């Protein structure tokens, strides 16, 4: 039952993923969560995130930001990195994962998702048939509703690690 929340990959950071290798495997699109995946919660895009999206563009990827946050937050990140976005995405619902793939001209089989939360990011992407990368949150400071979810995530991750 908990397997529906298990990521395909659990990595330290979005910045350490082998994007070149994944491109060689046929992946062409990447959907990202923003807060605590690419930058600390509420932080502006930094030089590292800008460089990541330049690197991805150079490899040949299409990229999208998919966030449950409001437009001003997501647009400010978009303005710095130049990647299209969908705000108030309604994750873990799948509709906006499919909308993102449609805009990137990709399919579940050649799209990746990178996010920091099991019950929204990863579960939604898995329901949409997308390969998932769970990253460790960048910063411990989070809103109270996320702090509560993190406690439940620890239980799921315990069983995930035991299953490996």
N, CA, C and O atoms as a DFTB+ gen file, in Angstrom:
656 C
 N C O
     1  1       0.817      -1.197       0.000
     2  2       0.000       0.000       0.000
     3  2       0.867       1.270       0.000
     4  3       0.580       2.221      -0.727
     5  1       1.912       1.277       0.806
     6  2       2.776       2.456       0.848
     7  2       3.590       2.629      -0.432
     8  3       4.111       3.712      -0.695
     9  1       3.702       1.554      -1.236
    10  2       4.508       1.602      -2.444
    11  2       4.044       2.687      -3.411
    12  3       4.844       3.191      -4.200
    13  1       2.779       3.049      -3.360
    14  2       2.275       4.091      -4.276
    15  2       2.985       5.431      -4.042
    16  3       2.988       6.298      -4.916
    17  1       3.582       5.590      -2.864
    18  2       4.292       6.830      -2.535
    19  2       5.796       6.725      -2.749
    20  3       6.501       7.730      -2.651
    21  1       6.302       5.533      -3.038
    22  2       7.745       5.350      -3.170
    23  2       8.257       6.056      -4.423
    24  3       7.666       5.926      -5.495
    25  1       9.343       6.795      -4.293
    26  2       9.962       7.401      -5.482
    27  2      10.690       6.326      -6.288
    28  3      11.041       5.268      -5.764
    29  1      10.906       6.613      -7.553
    30  2      11.732       5.711      -8.353
    31  2      13.194       5.856      -7.958
    32  3      13.951       4.885      -7.967
    33  1      13.581       7.070      -7.612
    34  2      14.945       7.359      -7.165
    35  2      14.853       8.324      -5.985
    36  3      14.000       9.210      -5.958
    37  1      15.736       8.139      -5.018
    38  2      15.822       9.050      -3.874
    39  2      17.241       9.574      -3.852
    40  3      18.181       8.813      -3.621
    41  1      17.410      10.874      -4.091
    42  2      18.737      11.468      -4.253
    43  2      18.915      12.646      -3.288
    44  3      17.947      13.169      -2.736
    45  1      20.156      13.040      -3.106
    46  2      20.441      14.147      -2.201
    47  2      19.946      15.482      -2.739
    48  3      19.454      16.315      -1.977
    49  1      20.075      15.694      -4.056
    50  2      19.808      17.016      -4.602
    51  2      19.429      16.945      -6.074
    52  3      19.870      16.055      -6.801
    53  1      18.612      17.888      -6.497
    54  2      18.275      18.027      -7.916
    55  2      19.512      18.369      -8.726
    56  3      19.561      18.119      -9.931
    57  1      20.496      18.932      -8.078
    58  2      21.699      19.382      -8.762
    59  2      22.722      18.267      -8.987
    60  3      23.711      18.471      -9.692
    61  1      22.495      17.099      -8.398
    62  2      23.429      15.992      -8.552
    63  2      22.938      14.880      -9.456
    64  3      23.605      13.853      -9.577
    65  1      21.798      15.053     -10.092
    66  2      21.238      14.027     -10.976
    67  2      22.038      13.982     -12.282
    68  3      22.471      15.015     -12.792
    69  1      22.226      12.785     -12.806
    70  2      22.961      12.594     -14.064
    71  2      22.036      12.870     -15.253
    72  3      21.541      11.942     -15.892
    73  1      21.812      14.141     -15.539
    74  2      20.886      14.516     -16.612
    75  2      21.381      14.089     -17.987
    76  3      20.579      13.729     -18.848
    77  1      22.685      14.124     -18.199
    78  2      23.233      13.689     -19.490
    79  2      22.938      12.205     -19.718
    80  3      22.510      11.810     -20.803
    81  1      23.166      11.396     -18.698
    82  2      22.890       9.957     -18.798
    83  2      21.420       9.674     -19.047
    84  3      21.080       8.799     -19.844
    85  1      20.548      10.407     -18.372
    86  2      19.112      10.218     -18.560
    87  2      18.683      10.643     -19.962
    88  3      17.796      10.026     -20.552
    89  1      19.299      11.676     -20.491
    90  2      19.003      12.101     -21.863
    91  2      19.394      10.984     -22.833
    92  3      18.666      10.703     -23.785
    93  1      20.534      10.352     -22.593
    94  2      20.970       9.234     -23.446
    95  2      20.009       8.056     -23.356
    96  3      19.908       7.263     -24.292
    97  1      19.297       7.937     -22.228
    98  2      18.297       6.877     -22.071
    99  2      16.973       7.220     -22.755
   100  3      16.066       6.390     -22.798
   101  1      16.859       8.438     -23.289
   102  2      15.658       8.804     -24.030
   103  2      14.738       9.796     -23.351
   104  3      13.693      10.133     -23.908
   105  1      15.089      10.276     -22.169
   106  2      14.254      11.263     -21.486
   107  2      14.437      12.625     -22.144
   108  3      15.554      13.024     -22.476
   109  1      13.313      13.340     -22.329
   110  2      13.366      14.619     -23.041
   111  2      12.712      15.778     -22.283
   112  3      12.915      16.936     -22.647
   113  1      11.943      15.490     -21.250
   114  2      11.287      16.539     -20.479
   115  2      11.477      16.325     -18.991
   116  3      11.528      15.193     -18.511
   117  1      11.583      17.444     -18.256
   118  2      11.711      17.374     -16.801
   119  2      10.766      18.395     -16.185
   120  3      10.775      19.573     -16.543
   121  1       9.954      17.918     -15.255
   122  2       9.047      18.776     -14.498
   123  2       9.629      18.909     -13.095
   124  3       9.998      17.919     -12.464
   125  1       9.702      20.149     -12.620
   126  2      10.276      20.425     -11.301
   127  2       9.273      21.097     -10.391
   128  3       8.499      21.954     -10.817
   129  1       9.297      20.698      -9.131
   130  2       8.744      21.501      -8.057
   131  2       9.782      22.589      -7.790
   132  3      10.930      22.457      -8.214
   133  1       9.400      23.660      -7.096
   134  2      10.338      24.762      -6.858
   135  2      10.840      24.760      -5.412
   136  3      12.019      24.517      -5.154
   137  1       9.926      25.035      -4.473
   138  2      10.329      25.243      -3.078
   139  2      10.874      23.983      -2.434
   140  3      10.235      22.931      -2.444
   141  1      12.057      24.108      -1.879
   142  2      12.805      23.065      -1.188
   143  2      13.260      21.938      -2.110
   144  3      13.809      20.933      -1.658
   145  1      13.022      22.120      -3.421
   146  2      13.561      21.210      -4.428
   147  2      14.739      21.884      -5.121
   148  3      15.811      21.294      -5.260
   149  1      14.530      23.127      -5.553
   150  2      15.560      23.886      -6.267
   151  2      16.182      24.989      -5.411
   152  3      17.365      25.298      -5.558
   153  1      15.397      25.576      -4.526
   154  2      15.842      26.629      -3.608
   155  2      15.088      26.456      -2.288
   156  3      14.061      25.779      -2.262
   157  1      15.566      27.047      -1.201
   158  2      14.789      26.999       0.052
   159  2      13.402      27.606      -0.142
   160  3      13.184      28.419      -1.040
   161  1      12.482      27.200       0.707
   162  2      11.098      27.659       0.608
   163  2      11.024      29.193       0.553
   164  3      11.508      29.879       1.453
   165  1      10.420      29.710      -0.503
   166  2      10.227      31.149      -0.653
   167  2      11.420      31.922      -1.169
   168  3      11.312      33.123      -1.418
   169  1      12.556      31.267      -1.335
   170  2      13.776      31.967      -1.775
   171  2      13.732      32.232      -3.279
   172  3      13.099      31.489      -4.028
   173  1      14.403      33.288      -3.710
   174  2      14.471      33.557      -5.151
   175  2      15.395      32.567      -5.845
   176  3      16.188      31.882      -5.199
   177  1      15.284      32.500      -7.157
   178  2      16.214      31.673      -7.929
   179  2      17.623      32.182      -7.680
   180  3      17.848      33.389      -7.585
   181  1      18.560      31.271      -7.577
   182  2      19.955      31.646      -7.352
   183  2      20.782      31.258      -8.568
   184  3      20.259      30.693      -9.529
   185  1      22.067      31.561      -8.523
   186  2      22.927      31.289      -9.675
   187  2      22.982      29.800      -9.994
   188  3      23.111      29.419     -11.158
   189  1      22.887      28.963      -8.978
   190  2      22.919      27.508      -9.196
   191  2      21.693      27.036      -9.969
   192  3      21.810      26.210     -10.875
   193  1      20.511      27.559      -9.616
   194  2      19.299      27.144     -10.328
   195  2      19.285      27.688     -11.755
   196  3      18.857      26.995     -12.678
   197  1      19.747      28.918     -11.939
   198  2      19.829      29.482     -13.292
   199  2      20.779      28.636     -14.139
   200  3      20.471      28.325     -15.290
   201  1      21.925      28.265     -13.581
   202  2      22.901      27.449     -14.309
   203  2      22.335      26.076     -14.658
   204  3      22.608      25.543     -15.733
   205  1      21.542      25.499     -13.740
   206  2      20.943      24.193     -14.011
   207  2      20.055      24.247     -15.251
   208  3      20.142      23.381     -16.122
   209  1      19.210      25.254     -15.328
   210  2      18.297      25.318     -16.468
   211  2      19.025      25.638     -17.772
   212  3      18.579      25.217     -18.840
   213  1      20.117      26.362     -17.710
   214  2      20.955      26.589     -18.909
   215  2      21.585      25.270     -19.340
   216  3      21.638      24.946     -20.526
   217  1      22.061      24.519     -18.353
   218  2      22.659      23.211     -18.650
   219  2      21.637      22.287     -19.304
   220  3      21.938      21.639     -20.306
   221  1      20.434      22.224     -18.745
   222  2      19.393      21.353     -19.294
   223  2      19.038      21.744     -20.729
   224  3      18.846      20.887     -21.591
   225  1      18.957      23.039     -20.964
   226  2      18.667      23.530     -22.309
   227  2      19.777      23.108     -23.271
   228  3      19.503      22.706     -24.401
   229  1      21.011      23.199     -22.825
   230  2      22.142      22.799     -23.656
   231  2      22.142      21.314     -23.981
   232  3      22.572      20.911     -25.062
   233  1      21.661      20.502     -23.048
   234  2      21.569      19.059     -23.281
   235  2      20.478      18.766     -24.307
   236  3      20.600      17.841     -25.110
   237  1      19.409      19.565     -24.272
   238  2      18.291      19.346     -25.188
   239  2      16.957      19.093     -24.515
   240  3      15.974      18.770     -25.182
   241  1      16.912      19.238     -23.201
   242  2      15.667      19.007     -22.459
   243  2      14.672      20.158     -22.619
   244  3      15.049      21.309     -22.838
   245  1      13.404      19.810     -22.504
   246  2      12.330      20.750     -22.232
   247  2      12.129      20.701     -20.715
   248  3      12.246      19.628     -20.123
   249  1      11.834      21.815     -20.082
   250  2      11.621      21.830     -18.637
   251  2      10.407      22.676     -18.305
   252  3      10.066      23.615     -19.024
   253  1       9.759      22.325     -17.198
   254  2       8.584      23.047     -16.692
   255  2       8.667      23.110     -15.178
   256  3       9.229      22.220     -14.539
   257  1       8.105      24.168     -14.609
   258  2       7.928      24.283     -13.168
   259  2       6.475      23.954     -12.867
   260  3       5.572      24.464     -13.531
   261  1       6.242      23.108     -11.876
   262  2       4.891      22.723     -11.485
   263  2       4.787      22.892      -9.975
   264  3       5.384      22.131      -9.214
   265  1       4.024      23.896      -9.550
   266  2       3.991      24.238      -8.133
   267  2       2.562      24.412      -7.646
   268  3       1.697      24.893      -8.378
   269  1       2.327      24.020      -6.412
   270  2       1.032      24.281      -5.775
   271  2       0.960      25.707      -5.254
   272  3      -0.086      26.133      -4.763
   273  1       2.044      26.443      -5.353
   274  2       2.093      27.815      -4.866
   275  2       1.307      28.753      -5.781
   276  3       0.896      28.381      -6.881
   277  1       1.109      29.983      -5.295
   278  2       0.402      31.008      -6.067
   279  2       1.309      31.586      -7.149
   280  3       2.531      31.449      -7.094
   281  1       0.689      32.229      -8.128
   282  2       1.443      32.708      -9.283
   283  2       2.588      33.658      -8.942
   284  3       3.669      33.489      -9.505
   285  1       2.427      34.646      -8.059
   286  2       3.558      35.553      -7.827
   287  2       4.843      34.816      -7.423
   288  3       5.933      35.184      -7.860
   289  1       4.713      33.785      -6.596
   290  2       5.885      33.019      -6.166
   291  2       6.527      32.288      -7.349
   292  3       7.741      32.362      -7.544
   293  1       5.720      31.593      -8.126
   294  2       6.253      30.776      -9.220
   295  2       6.750      31.659     -10.362
   296  3       7.769      31.358     -10.984
   297  1       6.036      32.743     -10.636
   298  2       6.436      33.647     -11.721
   299  2       7.776      34.300     -11.409
   300  3       8.597      34.474     -12.310
   301  1       8.014      34.664     -10.160
   302  2       9.288      35.292      -9.821
   303  2      10.452      34.325     -10.073
   304  3      11.523      34.740     -10.516
   305  1      10.237      33.045      -9.791
   306  2      11.272      32.049     -10.075
   307  2      11.433      31.894     -11.586
   308  3      12.552      31.849     -12.098
   309  1      10.323      31.815     -12.283
   310  2      10.326      31.713     -13.749
   311  2      11.072      32.880     -14.392
   312  3      11.846      32.684     -15.329
   313  1      10.842      34.080     -13.892
   314  2      11.478      35.267     -14.465
   315  2      13.000      35.159     -14.437
   316  3      13.681      35.678     -15.323
   317  1      13.528      34.488     -13.423
   318  2      14.979      34.347     -13.298
   319  2      15.536      33.194     -14.135
   320  3      16.628      33.301     -14.693
   321  1      14.786      32.090     -14.222
   322  2      15.323      30.906     -14.908
   323  2      14.791      30.740     -16.327
   324  3      15.365      29.992     -17.119
   325  1      13.700      31.428     -16.658
   326  2      13.177      31.396     -18.018
   327  2      12.486      30.113     -18.410
   328  3      12.421      29.788     -19.595
   329  1      11.966      29.375     -17.445
   330  2      11.300      28.106     -17.721
   331  2       9.787      28.294     -17.542
   332  3       9.362      28.916     -16.569
   333  1       8.972      27.769     -18.460
   334  2       7.517      27.885     -18.305
   335  2       7.046      27.270     -16.988
   336  3       7.733      26.440     -16.392
   337  1       5.866      27.693     -16.549
   338  2       5.382      27.239     -15.252
   339  2       3.875      27.041     -15.231
   340  3       3.138      27.592     -16.049
   341  1       3.446      26.239     -14.273
   342  2       2.031      26.077     -13.922
   343  2       1.965      26.292     -12.422
   344  3       2.666      25.622     -11.665
   345  1       1.129      27.217     -11.990
   346  2       0.973      27.501     -10.562
   347  2      -0.353      26.932     -10.087
   348  3      -1.193      26.544     -10.899
   349  1      -0.544      26.880      -8.765
   350  2      -1.742      26.268      -8.175
   351  2      -2.060      24.960      -8.893
   352  3      -3.173      24.752      -9.377
   353  1      -1.066      24.092      -8.950
   354  2      -1.122      22.885      -9.772
   355  2      -2.071      21.808      -9.263
   356  3      -2.464      20.924     -10.024
   357  1      -2.439      21.870      -8.003
   358  2      -3.355      20.856      -7.476
   359  2      -2.718      19.478      -7.320
   360  3      -3.406      18.460      -7.380
   361  1      -1.383      19.450      -7.116
   362  2      -0.726      18.163      -6.867
   363  2      -1.257      17.598      -5.551
   364  3      -1.386      18.355      -4.589
   365  1      -1.564      16.331      -5.465
   366  2      -1.162      15.231      -6.326
   367  2      -2.120      14.903      -7.476
   368  3      -1.961      13.862      -8.113
   369  1      -3.087      15.737      -7.755
   370  2      -3.911      15.510      -8.934
   371  2      -3.030      15.460     -10.178
   372  3      -1.977      16.095     -10.220
   373  1      -3.452      14.715     -11.178
   374  2      -2.591      14.483     -12.344
   375  2      -2.812      15.458     -13.499
   376  3      -1.984      15.513     -14.408
   377  1      -3.879      16.213     -13.495
   378  2      -4.228      17.039     -14.658
   379  2      -3.091      17.953     -15.103
   380  3      -2.822      18.064     -16.299
   381  1      -2.427      18.603     -14.164
   382  2      -1.379      19.547     -14.556
   383  2      -0.045      18.883     -14.865
   384  3       0.810      19.499     -15.503
   385  1       0.153      17.652     -14.433
   386  2       1.315      16.897     -14.911
   387  2       1.135      16.650     -16.412
   388  3       2.067      16.823     -17.198
   389  1      -0.078      16.244     -16.796
   390  2      -0.358      16.001     -18.218
   391  2      -0.314      17.298     -19.023
   392  3       0.155      17.308     -20.161
   393  1      -0.798      18.379     -18.441
   394  2      -0.732      19.674     -19.120
   395  2       0.726      20.089     -19.343
   396  3       1.073      20.603     -20.406
   397  1       1.568      19.864     -18.345
   398  2       2.994      20.190     -18.483
   399  2       3.622      19.367     -19.605
   400  3       4.386      19.897     -20.412
   401  1       3.302      18.077     -19.658
   402  2       3.861      17.234     -20.717
   403  2       3.354      17.677     -22.087
   404  3       4.103      17.668     -23.064
   405  1       2.108      18.054     -22.153
   406  2       1.559      18.539     -23.420
   407  2       2.319      19.784     -23.884
   408  3       2.657      19.908     -25.061
   409  1       2.581      20.685     -22.969
   410  2       3.306      21.917     -23.318
   411  2       4.765      21.638     -23.693
   412  3       5.350      22.374     -24.487
   413  1       5.352      20.580     -23.126
   414  2       6.737      20.225     -23.464
   415  2       6.813      19.291     -24.676
   416  3       7.897      19.028     -25.198
   417  1       5.654      18.793     -25.117
   418  2       5.589      17.814     -26.212
   419  2       6.294      16.513     -25.832
   420  3       7.032      15.926     -26.623
   421  1       6.040      16.081     -24.591
   422  2       6.587      14.816     -24.114
   423  2       5.458      13.916     -23.655
   424  3       4.292      14.312     -23.647
   425  1       5.822      12.691     -23.270
   426  2       4.880      11.686     -22.777
   427  2       5.393      11.165     -21.443
   428  3       6.539      11.429     -21.078
   429  1       4.556      10.425     -20.702
   430  2       5.043       9.888     -19.427
   431  2       6.331       9.069     -19.562
   432  3       7.176       9.107     -18.667
   433  1       6.490       8.349     -20.640
   434  2       7.652       7.490     -20.818
   435  2       8.966       8.216     -21.070
   436  3      10.033       7.616     -20.938
   437  1       8.909       9.505     -21.431
   438  2      10.166      10.227     -21.651
   439  2      10.240      11.520     -20.833
   440  3      10.938      12.468     -21.192
   441  1       9.498      11.522     -19.724
   442  2       9.452      12.681     -18.830
   443  2       9.897      12.263     -17.430
   444  3       9.609      11.156     -16.976
   445  1      10.600      13.163     -16.764
   446  2      11.038      12.967     -15.386
   447  2      10.355      13.999     -14.502
   448  3       9.987      15.079     -14.963
   449  1      10.191      13.659     -13.234
   450  2       9.713      14.637     -12.262
   451  2      10.691      14.678     -11.098
   452  3      11.156      13.641     -10.624
   453  1      10.999      15.896     -10.639
   454  2      11.913      16.089      -9.514
   455  2      11.197      16.954      -8.469
   456  3      10.787      18.077      -8.758
   457  1      11.053      16.418      -7.254
   458  2      10.395      17.156      -6.187
   459  2      10.829      16.669      -4.819
   460  3      11.555      15.682      -4.700
   461  1      10.376      17.375      -3.779
   462  2      10.824      17.071      -2.416
   463  2       9.747      16.484      -1.512
   464  3      10.037      16.154      -0.362
   465  1       8.514      16.343      -1.992
   466  2       7.444      15.849      -1.122
   467  2       6.802      14.584      -1.689
   468  3       6.435      14.531      -2.862
   469  1       6.675      13.583      -0.845
   470  2       6.088      12.310      -1.278
   471  2       4.600      12.413      -1.593
   472  3       4.152      11.908      -2.622
   473  1       3.829      13.061      -0.719
   474  2       2.372      12.990      -0.823
   475  2       1.770      13.947      -1.840
   476  3       0.580      13.855      -2.140
   477  1       2.552      14.843      -2.363
   478  2       2.063      15.727      -3.427
   479  2       2.867      15.467      -4.693
   480  3       2.337      14.936      -5.669
   481  1       4.138      15.838      -4.683
   482  2       4.995      15.749      -5.858
   483  2       5.101      14.335      -6.415
   484  3       4.724      14.080      -7.559
   485  1       5.607      13.430      -5.610
   486  2       5.935      12.083      -6.078
   487  2       4.678      11.276      -6.376
   488  3       4.589      10.629      -7.420
   489  1       3.722      11.309      -5.481
   490  2       2.495      10.532      -5.692
   491  2       1.783      10.987      -6.966
   492  3       1.334      10.156      -7.756
   493  1       1.680      12.280      -7.166
   494  2       1.022      12.790      -8.370
   495  2       1.739      12.373      -9.637
   496  3       1.103      11.942     -10.599
   497  1       3.063      12.498      -9.646
   498  2       3.841      12.126     -10.832
   499  2       3.728      10.626     -11.101
   500  3       3.611      10.208     -12.253
   501  1       3.762       9.824     -10.053
   502  2       3.632       8.378     -10.238
   503  2       2.258       8.027     -10.809
   504  3       2.146       7.162     -11.678
   505  1       1.217       8.697     -10.320
   506  2      -0.129       8.441     -10.861
   507  2      -0.204       8.814     -12.339
   508  3      -0.992       8.236     -13.087
   509  1       0.609       9.774     -12.758
   510  2       0.644      10.196     -14.164
   511  2       1.587       9.322     -14.994
   512  3       1.695       9.509     -16.206
   513  1       2.268       8.374     -14.355
   514  2       3.147       7.454     -15.070
   515  2       4.539       7.990     -15.343
   516  3       5.242       7.476     -16.213
   517  1       4.947       9.022     -14.605
   518  2       6.231       9.687     -14.814
   519  2       7.272       9.123     -13.848
   520  3       6.970       8.857     -12.684
   521  1       8.491       8.944     -14.336
   522  2       9.605       8.516     -13.476
   523  2       9.914       9.633     -12.483
   524  3      10.004      10.801     -12.863
   525  1      10.077       9.270     -11.207
   526  2      10.201      10.271     -10.149
   527  2      11.551      10.246      -9.456
   528  3      12.165       9.198      -9.259
   529  1      11.991      11.461      -9.090
   530  2      13.184      11.660      -8.280
   531  2      12.765      12.454      -7.048
   532  3      12.365      13.614      -7.156
   533  1      12.856      11.835      -5.890
   534  2      12.631      12.542      -4.633
   535  2      13.965      13.091      -4.180
   536  3      14.950      12.358      -4.102
   537  1      14.002      14.385      -3.880
   538  2      15.225      15.004      -3.371
   539  2      15.034      15.345      -1.905
   540  3      13.917      15.584      -1.447
   541  1      16.127      15.364      -1.187
   542  2      16.074      15.775       0.213
   543  2      15.778      17.273       0.249
   544  3      16.348      18.030      -0.536
   545  1      14.900      17.709       1.146
   546  2      14.595      19.149       1.225
   547  2      15.866      19.973       1.447
   548  3      16.739      19.601       2.231
   549  1      15.942      21.078       0.749
   550  2      17.129      21.935       0.822
   551  2      17.286      22.580       2.196
   552  3      18.402      22.725       2.696
   553  1      16.172      22.962       2.798
   554  2      16.229      23.713       4.057
   555  2      15.147      23.210       5.007
   556  3      14.045      22.896       4.558
   557  1      15.430      23.124       6.312
   558  2      14.433      22.603       7.252
   559  2      13.266      23.556       7.550
   560  3      12.232      23.113       8.051
   561  1      13.410      24.849       7.255
   562  2      12.339      25.807       7.553
   563  2      11.201      25.629       6.547
   564  3      11.373      25.844       5.348
   565  1      10.018      25.226       7.071
   566  2       8.867      24.983       6.212
   567  2       7.589      25.408       6.914
   568  3       7.566      25.615       8.127
   569  1       6.528      25.534       6.131
   570  2       5.221      25.876       6.689
   571  2       4.723      24.709       7.539
   572  3       5.126      23.566       7.325
   573  1       3.855      24.993       8.491
   574  2       3.427      23.985       9.464
   575  2       2.768      22.780       8.799
   576  3       2.993      21.650       9.233
   577  1       1.959      22.988       7.758
   578  2       1.297      21.849       7.121
   579  2       2.312      20.910       6.459
   580  3       2.076      19.706       6.365
   581  1       3.426      21.457       6.006
   582  2       4.467      20.624       5.406
   583  2       5.242      19.897       6.494
   584  3       5.618      18.739       6.314
   585  1       5.485      20.556       7.618
   586  2       6.179      19.918       8.739
   587  2       5.410      18.677       9.184
   588  3       6.012      17.640       9.460
   589  1       4.093      18.778       9.254
   590  2       3.270      17.632       9.660
   591  2       3.363      16.506       8.640
   592  3       3.449      15.337       9.016
   593  1       3.348      16.844       7.353
   594  2       3.480      15.818       6.302
   595  2       4.841      15.144       6.360
   596  3       4.960      13.952       6.077
   597  1       5.865      15.899       6.724
   598  2       7.219      15.331       6.791
   599  2       7.286      14.189       7.802
   600  3       8.020      13.222       7.598
   601  1       6.534      14.296       8.877
   602  2       6.521      13.223       9.874
   603  2       5.966      11.940       9.283
   604  3       6.495      10.857       9.533
   605  1       4.912      12.057       8.506
   606  2       4.347      10.880       7.833
   607  2       5.286      10.367       6.744
   608  3       5.393       9.161       6.525
   609  1       5.960      11.285       6.068
   610  2       6.917      10.878       5.037
   611  2       8.027      10.020       5.624
   612  3       8.485       9.070       4.989
   613  1       8.459      10.353       6.833
   614  2       9.525       9.563       7.466
   615  2       9.130       8.095       7.602
   616  3       9.960       7.201       7.436
   617  1       7.850       7.854       7.906
   618  2       7.362       6.477       8.030
   619  2       7.440       5.780       6.673
   620  3       7.932       4.656       6.575
   621  1       6.959       6.444       5.638
   622  2       6.985       5.864       4.291
   623  2       8.423       5.620       3.850
   624  3       8.726       4.567       3.288
   625  1       9.304       6.572       4.095
   626  2      10.703       6.422       3.685
   627  2      11.410       5.304       4.449
   628  3      12.313       4.661       3.914
   629  1      11.010       5.076       5.675
   630  2      11.559       3.950       6.439
   631  2      11.271       2.641       5.709
   632  3      12.173       1.828       5.508
   633  1      10.021       2.440       5.316
   634  2       9.648       1.211       4.618
   635  2      10.225       1.172       3.200
   636  3      10.560       0.101       2.695
   637  1      10.340       2.326       2.566
   638  2      10.965       2.404       1.236
   639  2      12.411       1.902       1.318
   640  3      12.831       1.073       0.510
   641  1      13.155       2.400       2.280
   642  2      14.569       2.003       2.422
   643  2      14.689       0.506       2.743
   644  3      15.611      -0.158       2.270
   645  1      13.761      -0.020       3.543
   646  2      13.775      -1.447       3.871
   647  2      13.503      -2.308       2.635
   648  3      13.957      -3.450       2.558
   649  1      12.753      -1.750       1.659
   650  2      12.389      -2.523       0.481
   651  2      13.513      -2.588      -0.553
   652  3      13.444      -3.379      -1.494
   653  1      14.543      -1.765      -0.383
   654  2      15.628      -1.723      -1.371
   655  2      16.562      -2.913      -1.263
   656  3      17.522      -3.016      -2.028
